[in-house]
mmCIF file of C-alpha atoms in Angstrom:
data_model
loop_
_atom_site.group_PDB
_atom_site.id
_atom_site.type_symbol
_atom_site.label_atom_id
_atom_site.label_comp_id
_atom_site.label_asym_id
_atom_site.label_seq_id
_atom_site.Cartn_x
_atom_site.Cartn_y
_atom_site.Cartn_z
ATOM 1 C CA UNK A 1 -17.089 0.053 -8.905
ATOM 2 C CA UNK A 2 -17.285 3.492 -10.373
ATOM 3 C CA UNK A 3 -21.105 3.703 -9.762
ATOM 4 C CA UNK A 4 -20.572 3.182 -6.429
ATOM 5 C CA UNK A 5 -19.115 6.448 -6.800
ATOM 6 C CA UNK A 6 -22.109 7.998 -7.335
ATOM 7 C CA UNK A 7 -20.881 10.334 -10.367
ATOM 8 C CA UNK A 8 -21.590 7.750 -13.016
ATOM 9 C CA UNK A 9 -24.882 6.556 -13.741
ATOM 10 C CA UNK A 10 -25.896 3.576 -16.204
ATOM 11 C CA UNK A 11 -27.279 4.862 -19.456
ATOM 12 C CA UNK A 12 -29.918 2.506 -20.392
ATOM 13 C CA UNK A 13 -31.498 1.609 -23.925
ATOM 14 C CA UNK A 14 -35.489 0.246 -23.342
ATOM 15 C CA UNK A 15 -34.592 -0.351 -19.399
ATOM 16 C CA UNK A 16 -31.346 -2.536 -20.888
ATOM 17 C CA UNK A 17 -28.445 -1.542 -19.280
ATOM 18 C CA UNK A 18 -26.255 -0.051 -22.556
ATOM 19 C CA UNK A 19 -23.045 1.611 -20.835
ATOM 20 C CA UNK A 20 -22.254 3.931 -17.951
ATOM 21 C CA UNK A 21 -22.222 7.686 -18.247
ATOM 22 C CA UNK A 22 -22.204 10.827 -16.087
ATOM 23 C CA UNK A 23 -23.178 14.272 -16.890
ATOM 24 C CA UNK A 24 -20.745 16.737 -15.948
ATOM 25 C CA UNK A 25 -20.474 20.014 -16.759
ATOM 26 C CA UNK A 26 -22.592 20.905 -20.602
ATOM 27 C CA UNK A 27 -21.719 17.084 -21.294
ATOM 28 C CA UNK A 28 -22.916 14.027 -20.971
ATOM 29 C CA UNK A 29 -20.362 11.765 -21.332
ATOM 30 C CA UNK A 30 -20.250 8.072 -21.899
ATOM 31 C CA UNK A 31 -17.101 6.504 -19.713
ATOM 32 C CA UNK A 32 -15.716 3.454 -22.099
ATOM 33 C CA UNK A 33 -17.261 0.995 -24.801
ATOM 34 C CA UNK A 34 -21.134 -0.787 -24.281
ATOM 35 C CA UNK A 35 -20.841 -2.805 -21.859
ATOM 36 C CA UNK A 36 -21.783 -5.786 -23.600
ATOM 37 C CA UNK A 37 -20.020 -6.433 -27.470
ATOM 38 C CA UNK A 38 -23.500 -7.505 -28.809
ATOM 39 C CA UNK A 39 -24.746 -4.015 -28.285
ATOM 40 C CA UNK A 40 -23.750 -1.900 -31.179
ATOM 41 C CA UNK A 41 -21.671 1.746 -31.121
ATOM 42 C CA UNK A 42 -24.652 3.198 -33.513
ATOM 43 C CA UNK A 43 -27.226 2.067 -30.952
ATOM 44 C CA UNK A 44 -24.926 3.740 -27.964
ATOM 45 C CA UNK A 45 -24.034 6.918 -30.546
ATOM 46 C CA UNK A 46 -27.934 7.508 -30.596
ATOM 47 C CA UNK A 47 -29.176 6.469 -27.107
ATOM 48 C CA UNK A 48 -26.121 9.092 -25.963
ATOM 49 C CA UNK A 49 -27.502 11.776 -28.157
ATOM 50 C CA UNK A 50 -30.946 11.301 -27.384
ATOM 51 C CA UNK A 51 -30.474 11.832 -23.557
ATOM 52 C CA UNK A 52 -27.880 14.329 -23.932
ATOM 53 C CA UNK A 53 -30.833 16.196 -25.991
ATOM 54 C CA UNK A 54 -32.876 15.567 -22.867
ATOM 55 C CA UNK A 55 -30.710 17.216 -20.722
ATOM 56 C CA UNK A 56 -29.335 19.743 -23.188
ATOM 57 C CA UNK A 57 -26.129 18.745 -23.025
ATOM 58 C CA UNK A 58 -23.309 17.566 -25.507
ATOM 59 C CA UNK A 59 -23.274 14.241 -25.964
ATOM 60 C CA UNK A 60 -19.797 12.845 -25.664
ATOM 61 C CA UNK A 61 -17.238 9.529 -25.300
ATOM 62 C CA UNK A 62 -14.490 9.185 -23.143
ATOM 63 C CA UNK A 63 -11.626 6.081 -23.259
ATOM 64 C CA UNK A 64 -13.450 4.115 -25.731
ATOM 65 C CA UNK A 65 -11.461 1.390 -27.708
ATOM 66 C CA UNK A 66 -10.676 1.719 -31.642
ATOM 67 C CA UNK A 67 -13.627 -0.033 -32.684
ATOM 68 C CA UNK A 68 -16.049 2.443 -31.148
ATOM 69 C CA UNK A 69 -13.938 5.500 -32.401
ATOM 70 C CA UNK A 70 -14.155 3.992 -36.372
ATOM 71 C CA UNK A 71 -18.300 3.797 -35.778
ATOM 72 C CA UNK A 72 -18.406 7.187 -34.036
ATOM 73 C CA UNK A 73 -16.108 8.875 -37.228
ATOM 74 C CA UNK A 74 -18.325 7.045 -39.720
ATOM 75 C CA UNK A 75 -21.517 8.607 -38.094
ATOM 76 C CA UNK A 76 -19.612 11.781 -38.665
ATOM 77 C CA UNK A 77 -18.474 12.969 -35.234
ATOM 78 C CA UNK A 78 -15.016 14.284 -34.452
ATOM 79 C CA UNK A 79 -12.688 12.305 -33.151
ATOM 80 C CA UNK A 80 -8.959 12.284 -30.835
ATOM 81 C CA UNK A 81 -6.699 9.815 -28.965
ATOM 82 C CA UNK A 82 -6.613 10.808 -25.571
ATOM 83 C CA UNK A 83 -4.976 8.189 -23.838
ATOM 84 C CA UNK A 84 -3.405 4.918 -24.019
ATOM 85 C CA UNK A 85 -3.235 1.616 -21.928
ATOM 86 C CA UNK A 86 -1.086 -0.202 -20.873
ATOM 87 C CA UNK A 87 -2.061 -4.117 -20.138
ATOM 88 C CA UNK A 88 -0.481 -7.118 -19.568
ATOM 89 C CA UNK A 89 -0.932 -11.079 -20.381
ATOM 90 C CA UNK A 90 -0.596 -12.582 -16.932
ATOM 91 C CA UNK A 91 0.657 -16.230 -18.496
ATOM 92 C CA UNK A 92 3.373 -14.370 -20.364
ATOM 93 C CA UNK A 93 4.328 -12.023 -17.861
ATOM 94 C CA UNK A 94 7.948 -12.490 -16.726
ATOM 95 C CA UNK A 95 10.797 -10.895 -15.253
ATOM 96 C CA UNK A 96 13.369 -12.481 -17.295
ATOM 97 C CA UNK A 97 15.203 -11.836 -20.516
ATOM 98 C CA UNK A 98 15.374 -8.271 -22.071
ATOM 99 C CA UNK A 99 12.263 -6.988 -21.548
ATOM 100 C CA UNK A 100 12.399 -7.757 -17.839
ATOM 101 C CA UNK A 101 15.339 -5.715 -17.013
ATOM 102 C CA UNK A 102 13.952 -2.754 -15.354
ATOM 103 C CA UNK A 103 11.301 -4.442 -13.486
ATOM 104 C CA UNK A 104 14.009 -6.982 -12.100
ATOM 105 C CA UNK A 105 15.920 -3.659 -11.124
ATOM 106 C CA UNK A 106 12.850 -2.017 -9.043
ATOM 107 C CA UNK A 107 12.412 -5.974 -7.514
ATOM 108 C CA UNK A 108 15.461 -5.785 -6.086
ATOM 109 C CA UNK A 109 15.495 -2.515 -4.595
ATOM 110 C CA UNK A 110 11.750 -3.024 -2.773
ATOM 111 C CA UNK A 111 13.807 -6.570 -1.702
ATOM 112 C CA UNK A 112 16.924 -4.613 -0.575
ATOM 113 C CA UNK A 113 14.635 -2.479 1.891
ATOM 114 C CA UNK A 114 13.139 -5.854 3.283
ATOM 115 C CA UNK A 115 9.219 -5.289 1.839
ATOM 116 C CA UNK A 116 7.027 -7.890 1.732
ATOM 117 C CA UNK A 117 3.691 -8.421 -0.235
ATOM 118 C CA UNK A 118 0.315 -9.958 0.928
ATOM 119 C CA UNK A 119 -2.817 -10.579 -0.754
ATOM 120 C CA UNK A 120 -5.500 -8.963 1.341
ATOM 121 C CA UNK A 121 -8.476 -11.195 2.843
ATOM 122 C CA UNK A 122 -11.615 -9.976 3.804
ATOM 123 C CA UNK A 123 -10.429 -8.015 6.861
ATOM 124 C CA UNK A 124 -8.650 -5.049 5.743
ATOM 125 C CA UNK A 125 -5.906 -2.877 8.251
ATOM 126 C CA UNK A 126 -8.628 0.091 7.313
ATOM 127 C CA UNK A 127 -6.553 2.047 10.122
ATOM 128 C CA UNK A 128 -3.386 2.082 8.271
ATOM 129 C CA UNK A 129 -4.884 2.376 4.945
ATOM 130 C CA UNK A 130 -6.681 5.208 6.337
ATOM 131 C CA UNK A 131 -3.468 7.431 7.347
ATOM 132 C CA UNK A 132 -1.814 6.482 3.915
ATOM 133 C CA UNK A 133 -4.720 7.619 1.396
ATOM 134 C CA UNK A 134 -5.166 10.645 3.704
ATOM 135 C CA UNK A 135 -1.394 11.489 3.633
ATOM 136 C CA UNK A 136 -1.446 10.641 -0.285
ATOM 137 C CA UNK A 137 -4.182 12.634 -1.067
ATOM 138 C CA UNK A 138 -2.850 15.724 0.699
ATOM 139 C CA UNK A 139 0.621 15.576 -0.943
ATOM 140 C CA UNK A 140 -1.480 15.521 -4.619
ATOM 141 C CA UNK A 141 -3.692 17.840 -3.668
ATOM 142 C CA UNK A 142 -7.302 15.396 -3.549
ATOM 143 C CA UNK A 143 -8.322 12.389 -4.403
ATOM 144 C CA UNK A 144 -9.544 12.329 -8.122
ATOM 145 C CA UNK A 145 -13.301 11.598 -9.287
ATOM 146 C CA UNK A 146 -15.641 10.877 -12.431
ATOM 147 C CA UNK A 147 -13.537 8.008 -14.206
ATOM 148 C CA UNK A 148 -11.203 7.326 -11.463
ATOM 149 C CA UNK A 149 -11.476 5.263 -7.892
ATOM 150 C CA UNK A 150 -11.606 7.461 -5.214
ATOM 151 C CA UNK A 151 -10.168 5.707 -1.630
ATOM 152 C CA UNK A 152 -13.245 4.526 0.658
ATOM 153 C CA UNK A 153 -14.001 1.492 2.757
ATOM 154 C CA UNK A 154 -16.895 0.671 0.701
ATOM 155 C CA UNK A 155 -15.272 1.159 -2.275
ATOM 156 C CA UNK A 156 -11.963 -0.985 -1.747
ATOM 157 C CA UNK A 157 -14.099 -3.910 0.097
ATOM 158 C CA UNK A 158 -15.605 -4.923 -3.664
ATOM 159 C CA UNK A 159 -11.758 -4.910 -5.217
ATOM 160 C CA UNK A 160 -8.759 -7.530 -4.768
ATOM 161 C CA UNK A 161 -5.999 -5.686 -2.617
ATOM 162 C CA UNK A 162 -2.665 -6.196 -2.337
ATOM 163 C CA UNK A 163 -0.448 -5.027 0.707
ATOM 164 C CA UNK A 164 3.288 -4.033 0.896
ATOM 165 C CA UNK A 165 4.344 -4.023 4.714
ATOM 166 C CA UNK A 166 7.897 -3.466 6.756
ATOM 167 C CA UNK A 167 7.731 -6.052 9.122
ATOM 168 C CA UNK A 168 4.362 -5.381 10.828
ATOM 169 C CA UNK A 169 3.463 -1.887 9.302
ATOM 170 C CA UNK A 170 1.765 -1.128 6.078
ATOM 171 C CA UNK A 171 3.843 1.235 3.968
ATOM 172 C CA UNK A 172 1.735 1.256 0.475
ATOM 173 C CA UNK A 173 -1.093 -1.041 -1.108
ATOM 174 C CA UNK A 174 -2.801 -1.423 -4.496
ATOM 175 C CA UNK A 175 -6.631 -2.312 -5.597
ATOM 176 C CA UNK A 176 -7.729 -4.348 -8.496
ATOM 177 C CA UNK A 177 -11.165 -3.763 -9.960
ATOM 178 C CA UNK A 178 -12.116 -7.275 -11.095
ATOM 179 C CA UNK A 179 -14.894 -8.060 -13.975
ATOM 180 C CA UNK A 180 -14.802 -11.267 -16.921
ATOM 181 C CA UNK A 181 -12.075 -11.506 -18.182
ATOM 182 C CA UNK A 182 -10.177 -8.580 -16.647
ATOM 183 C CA UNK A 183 -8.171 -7.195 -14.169
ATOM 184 C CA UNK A 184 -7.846 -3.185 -13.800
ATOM 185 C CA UNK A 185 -5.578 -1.523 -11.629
ATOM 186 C CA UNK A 186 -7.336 1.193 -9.787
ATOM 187 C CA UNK A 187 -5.532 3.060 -6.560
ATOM 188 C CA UNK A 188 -2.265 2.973 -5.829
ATOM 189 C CA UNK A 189 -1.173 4.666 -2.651
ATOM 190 C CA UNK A 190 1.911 4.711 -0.594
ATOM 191 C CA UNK A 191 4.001 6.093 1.965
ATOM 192 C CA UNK A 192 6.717 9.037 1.750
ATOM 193 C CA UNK A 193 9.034 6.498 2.881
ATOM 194 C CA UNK A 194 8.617 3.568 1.065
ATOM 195 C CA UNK A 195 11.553 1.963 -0.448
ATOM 196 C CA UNK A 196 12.131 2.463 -4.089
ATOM 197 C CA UNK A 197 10.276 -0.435 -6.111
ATOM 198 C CA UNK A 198 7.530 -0.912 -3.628
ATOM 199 C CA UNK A 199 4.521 -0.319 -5.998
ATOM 200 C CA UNK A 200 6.079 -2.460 -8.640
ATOM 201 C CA UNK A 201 6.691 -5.394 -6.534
ATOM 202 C CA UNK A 202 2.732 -4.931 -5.422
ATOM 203 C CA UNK A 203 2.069 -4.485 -9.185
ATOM 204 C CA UNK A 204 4.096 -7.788 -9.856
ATOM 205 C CA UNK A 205 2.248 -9.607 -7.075
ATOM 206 C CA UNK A 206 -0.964 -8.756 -8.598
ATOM 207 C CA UNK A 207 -0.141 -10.119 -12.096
ATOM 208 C CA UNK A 208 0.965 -13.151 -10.635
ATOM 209 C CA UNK A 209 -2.322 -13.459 -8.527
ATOM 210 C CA UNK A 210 -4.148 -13.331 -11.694
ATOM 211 C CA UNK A 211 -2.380 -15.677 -13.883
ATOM 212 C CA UNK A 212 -3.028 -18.215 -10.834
ATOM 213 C CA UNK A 213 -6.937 -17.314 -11.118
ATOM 214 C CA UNK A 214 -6.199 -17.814 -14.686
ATOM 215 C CA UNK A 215 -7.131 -14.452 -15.477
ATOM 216 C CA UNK A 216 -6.377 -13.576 -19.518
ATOM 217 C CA UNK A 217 -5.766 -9.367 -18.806
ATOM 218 C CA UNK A 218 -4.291 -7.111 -16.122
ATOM 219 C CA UNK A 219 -5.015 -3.643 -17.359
ATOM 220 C CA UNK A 220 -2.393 -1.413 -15.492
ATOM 221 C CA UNK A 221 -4.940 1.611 -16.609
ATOM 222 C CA UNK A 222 -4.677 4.339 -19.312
ATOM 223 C CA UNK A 223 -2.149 7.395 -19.134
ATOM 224 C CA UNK A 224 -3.338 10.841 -21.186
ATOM 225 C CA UNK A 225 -1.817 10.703 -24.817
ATOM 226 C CA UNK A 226 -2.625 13.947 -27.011
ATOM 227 C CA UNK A 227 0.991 14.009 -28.655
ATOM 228 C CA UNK A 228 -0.608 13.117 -31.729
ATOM 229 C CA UNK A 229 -3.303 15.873 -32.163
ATOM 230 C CA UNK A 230 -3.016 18.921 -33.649
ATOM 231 C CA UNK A 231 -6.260 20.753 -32.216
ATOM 232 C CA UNK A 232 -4.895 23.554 -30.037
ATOM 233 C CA UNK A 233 -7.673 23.269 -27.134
ATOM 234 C CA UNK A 234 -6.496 19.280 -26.646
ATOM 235 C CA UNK A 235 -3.141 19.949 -26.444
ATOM 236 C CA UNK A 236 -3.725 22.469 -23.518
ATOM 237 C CA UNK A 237 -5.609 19.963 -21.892
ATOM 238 C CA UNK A 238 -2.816 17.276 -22.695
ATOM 239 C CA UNK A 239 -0.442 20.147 -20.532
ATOM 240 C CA UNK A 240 -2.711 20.375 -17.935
ATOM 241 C CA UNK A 241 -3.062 16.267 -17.659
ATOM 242 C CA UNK A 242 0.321 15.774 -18.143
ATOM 243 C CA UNK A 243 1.155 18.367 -15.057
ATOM 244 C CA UNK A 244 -1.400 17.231 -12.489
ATOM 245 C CA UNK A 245 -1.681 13.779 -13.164
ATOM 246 C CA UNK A 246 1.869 13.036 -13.351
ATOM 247 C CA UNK A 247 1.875 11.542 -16.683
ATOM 248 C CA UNK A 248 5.454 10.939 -17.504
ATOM 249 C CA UNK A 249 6.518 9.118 -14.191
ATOM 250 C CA UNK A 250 3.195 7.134 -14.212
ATOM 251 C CA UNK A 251 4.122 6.461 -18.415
ATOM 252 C CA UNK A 252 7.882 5.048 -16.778
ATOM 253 C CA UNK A 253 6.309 3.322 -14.014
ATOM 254 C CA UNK A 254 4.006 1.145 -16.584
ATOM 255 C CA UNK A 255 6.335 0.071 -19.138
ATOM 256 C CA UNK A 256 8.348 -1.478 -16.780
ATOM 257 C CA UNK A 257 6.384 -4.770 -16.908
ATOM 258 C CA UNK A 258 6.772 -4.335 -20.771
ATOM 259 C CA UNK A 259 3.034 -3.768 -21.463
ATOM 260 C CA UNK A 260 1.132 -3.962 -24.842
ATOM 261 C CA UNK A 261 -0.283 -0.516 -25.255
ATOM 262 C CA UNK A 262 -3.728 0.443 -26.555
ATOM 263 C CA UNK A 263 -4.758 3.917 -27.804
ATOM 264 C CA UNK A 264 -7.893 5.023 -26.378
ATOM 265 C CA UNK A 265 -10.346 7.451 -27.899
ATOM 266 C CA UNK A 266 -13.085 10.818 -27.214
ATOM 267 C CA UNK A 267 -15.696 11.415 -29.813
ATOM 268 C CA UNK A 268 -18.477 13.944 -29.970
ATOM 269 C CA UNK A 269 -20.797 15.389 -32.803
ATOM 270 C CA UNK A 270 -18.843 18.854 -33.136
ATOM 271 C CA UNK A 271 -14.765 19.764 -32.533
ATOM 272 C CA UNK A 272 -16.534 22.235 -30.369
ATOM 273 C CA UNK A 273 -17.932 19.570 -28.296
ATOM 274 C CA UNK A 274 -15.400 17.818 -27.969
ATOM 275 C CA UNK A 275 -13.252 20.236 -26.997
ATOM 276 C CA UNK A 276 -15.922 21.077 -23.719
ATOM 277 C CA UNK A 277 -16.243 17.284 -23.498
ATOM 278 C CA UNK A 278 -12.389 16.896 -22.568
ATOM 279 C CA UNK A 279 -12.805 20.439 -20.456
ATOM 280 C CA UNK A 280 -15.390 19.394 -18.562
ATOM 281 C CA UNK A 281 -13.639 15.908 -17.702
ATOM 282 C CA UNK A 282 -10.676 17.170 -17.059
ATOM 283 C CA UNK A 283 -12.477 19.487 -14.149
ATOM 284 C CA UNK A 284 -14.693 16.498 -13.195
ATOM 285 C CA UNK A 285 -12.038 14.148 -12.682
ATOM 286 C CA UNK A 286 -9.682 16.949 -10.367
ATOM 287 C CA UNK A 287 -12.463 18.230 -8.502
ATOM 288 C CA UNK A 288 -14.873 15.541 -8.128
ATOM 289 C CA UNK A 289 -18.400 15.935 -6.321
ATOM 290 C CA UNK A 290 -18.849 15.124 -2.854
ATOM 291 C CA UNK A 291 -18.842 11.357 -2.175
ATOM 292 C CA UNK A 292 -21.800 9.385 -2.336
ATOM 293 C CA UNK A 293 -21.551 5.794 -2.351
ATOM 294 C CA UNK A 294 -23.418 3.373 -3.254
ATOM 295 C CA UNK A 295 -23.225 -0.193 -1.838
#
């Protein structure tokens, strides 16, 4: 879904397909792990280089799993936690017990104000969903780019979506990008007036969707986590993250469903790299180029 985006492009190794990567900025960065686990980080680590070299750029990783930061440190480039996800086992996800108490509390409040939660079919109230990404998107100031969804009709039609109505009119939805074996929560975008709760009961619908498709992984998506660097440029970006992206509510909002959380990873050659690297994301991802989808 991101290449339909148009700011990612697919980073290829002998016309194979290897991972997805944008340049942005002095960087090229690689979004995420290979795409397939047969391919190897060291083959990625040097395709990555070799085309950033092309381009004279810095050659950089963005979210990539544990595994790909170990073979990136062992090559000898720098490496920092960035973020973490949060995802959830749809066939253990439950309300009940301890570990359900706060999302039973948001339940009940999105019940209390009478909202109700569909499972969107091919034909989409694109009017309605219109006025609320437009409204949402004013209040925070643009939609975001590079490694996140950006709202479009082309975009959402390849995603599951979920709808959270008052009687006949939509007050919020949710998309799910879906691929093997996974889940991932992409846009979530309501209205001023929605009751307390709304997105989590959508949220909640959504897990439940996929343990029925017997889905193994919802991935509710990564928040920024710097708190455990001590490199002075990161932790101004961690301040700036925090601030616009609304880190702590969106941190509060996650581990309601009592998620298992994953620490994600950048790496680059040089701490100076790196340090542009998360720059240049940063700027890519709150002022993204003009749309350009692709079908």
């Amino acid at each position: 879904n991101l290449l339909r985006q148009g700011e990612l492009g697919m980073l290829a190794h002998h016309h194979n397909p290897l991972a997805i990567a944008g340049l942005t900025g002095q960087s090229l960065v690689m979004v995420g792990d290979p795409l397939a686990p047969s391919q190897t980080t060291a083959l990625a680590l040097q395709t990555l280089s070799r085309a950033a070299a092309h381009t004279y750029s810095r050659p950089v990783i963005y979210k990539c799993c544990a595994r790909v930061a170990l073979a990136a440190r062992k090559a000898g480039w720098c490496v920092a936690i960035v973020a973490k996800e949060a995802w959830v086992d749809p066939k253990t996800y439950s309300t009940a017990g301890t570990a359900g108490r706060q999302i039973r509390r948001m339940l009940r409040k999105a019940e209390a104000g009478d909202v109700t939660v569909t499972q969107a079919g091919k034909n989409l109230p694109f009017d309605q969903m219109d006025v609320i990404a437009r409204d949402w998107a004013r209040k925070q100031g643009g939609e975001r780019g590079f490694s996140m969804g950006r709202y479009d009709r082309d975009y959402i039609c390849h995603q599951r979506v979920f709808l959270a109505w008052q009687k006949n009119r939509l007050i919020a939805f949710v998309t799910l990008s879906e691929v093997e074996g996974e889940w991932a929560l992409d846009l979530m975008r309501k209205r001023e007036t929605a009751p307390a709760g709304t997105m989590h009961l959508l949220v909640s619908h959504a897990i439940l969707a996929a343990e029925r498709a017997d889905c193994p992984r919802v991935s509710l998506a990564a928040v920024p986590d710097f708190a455990t660097t001590n490199r002075r440029t990161i932790r101004r970006l961690r301040q700036m993250l925090d601030q616009r992206a609304g880190t702590g509510g969106l941190t509060r909002f996650k581990s309601c469903f009592a998620p298992h959380w994953e620490q994600l990873y950048a790496a680059a050659p040089t701490r100076l790299a790196l340090g542009v690297g998360l720059w240049d994301v940063t700027r890519a991802i709150h002022r993204p180029k003009r749309r350009n989808y692709k079908r």
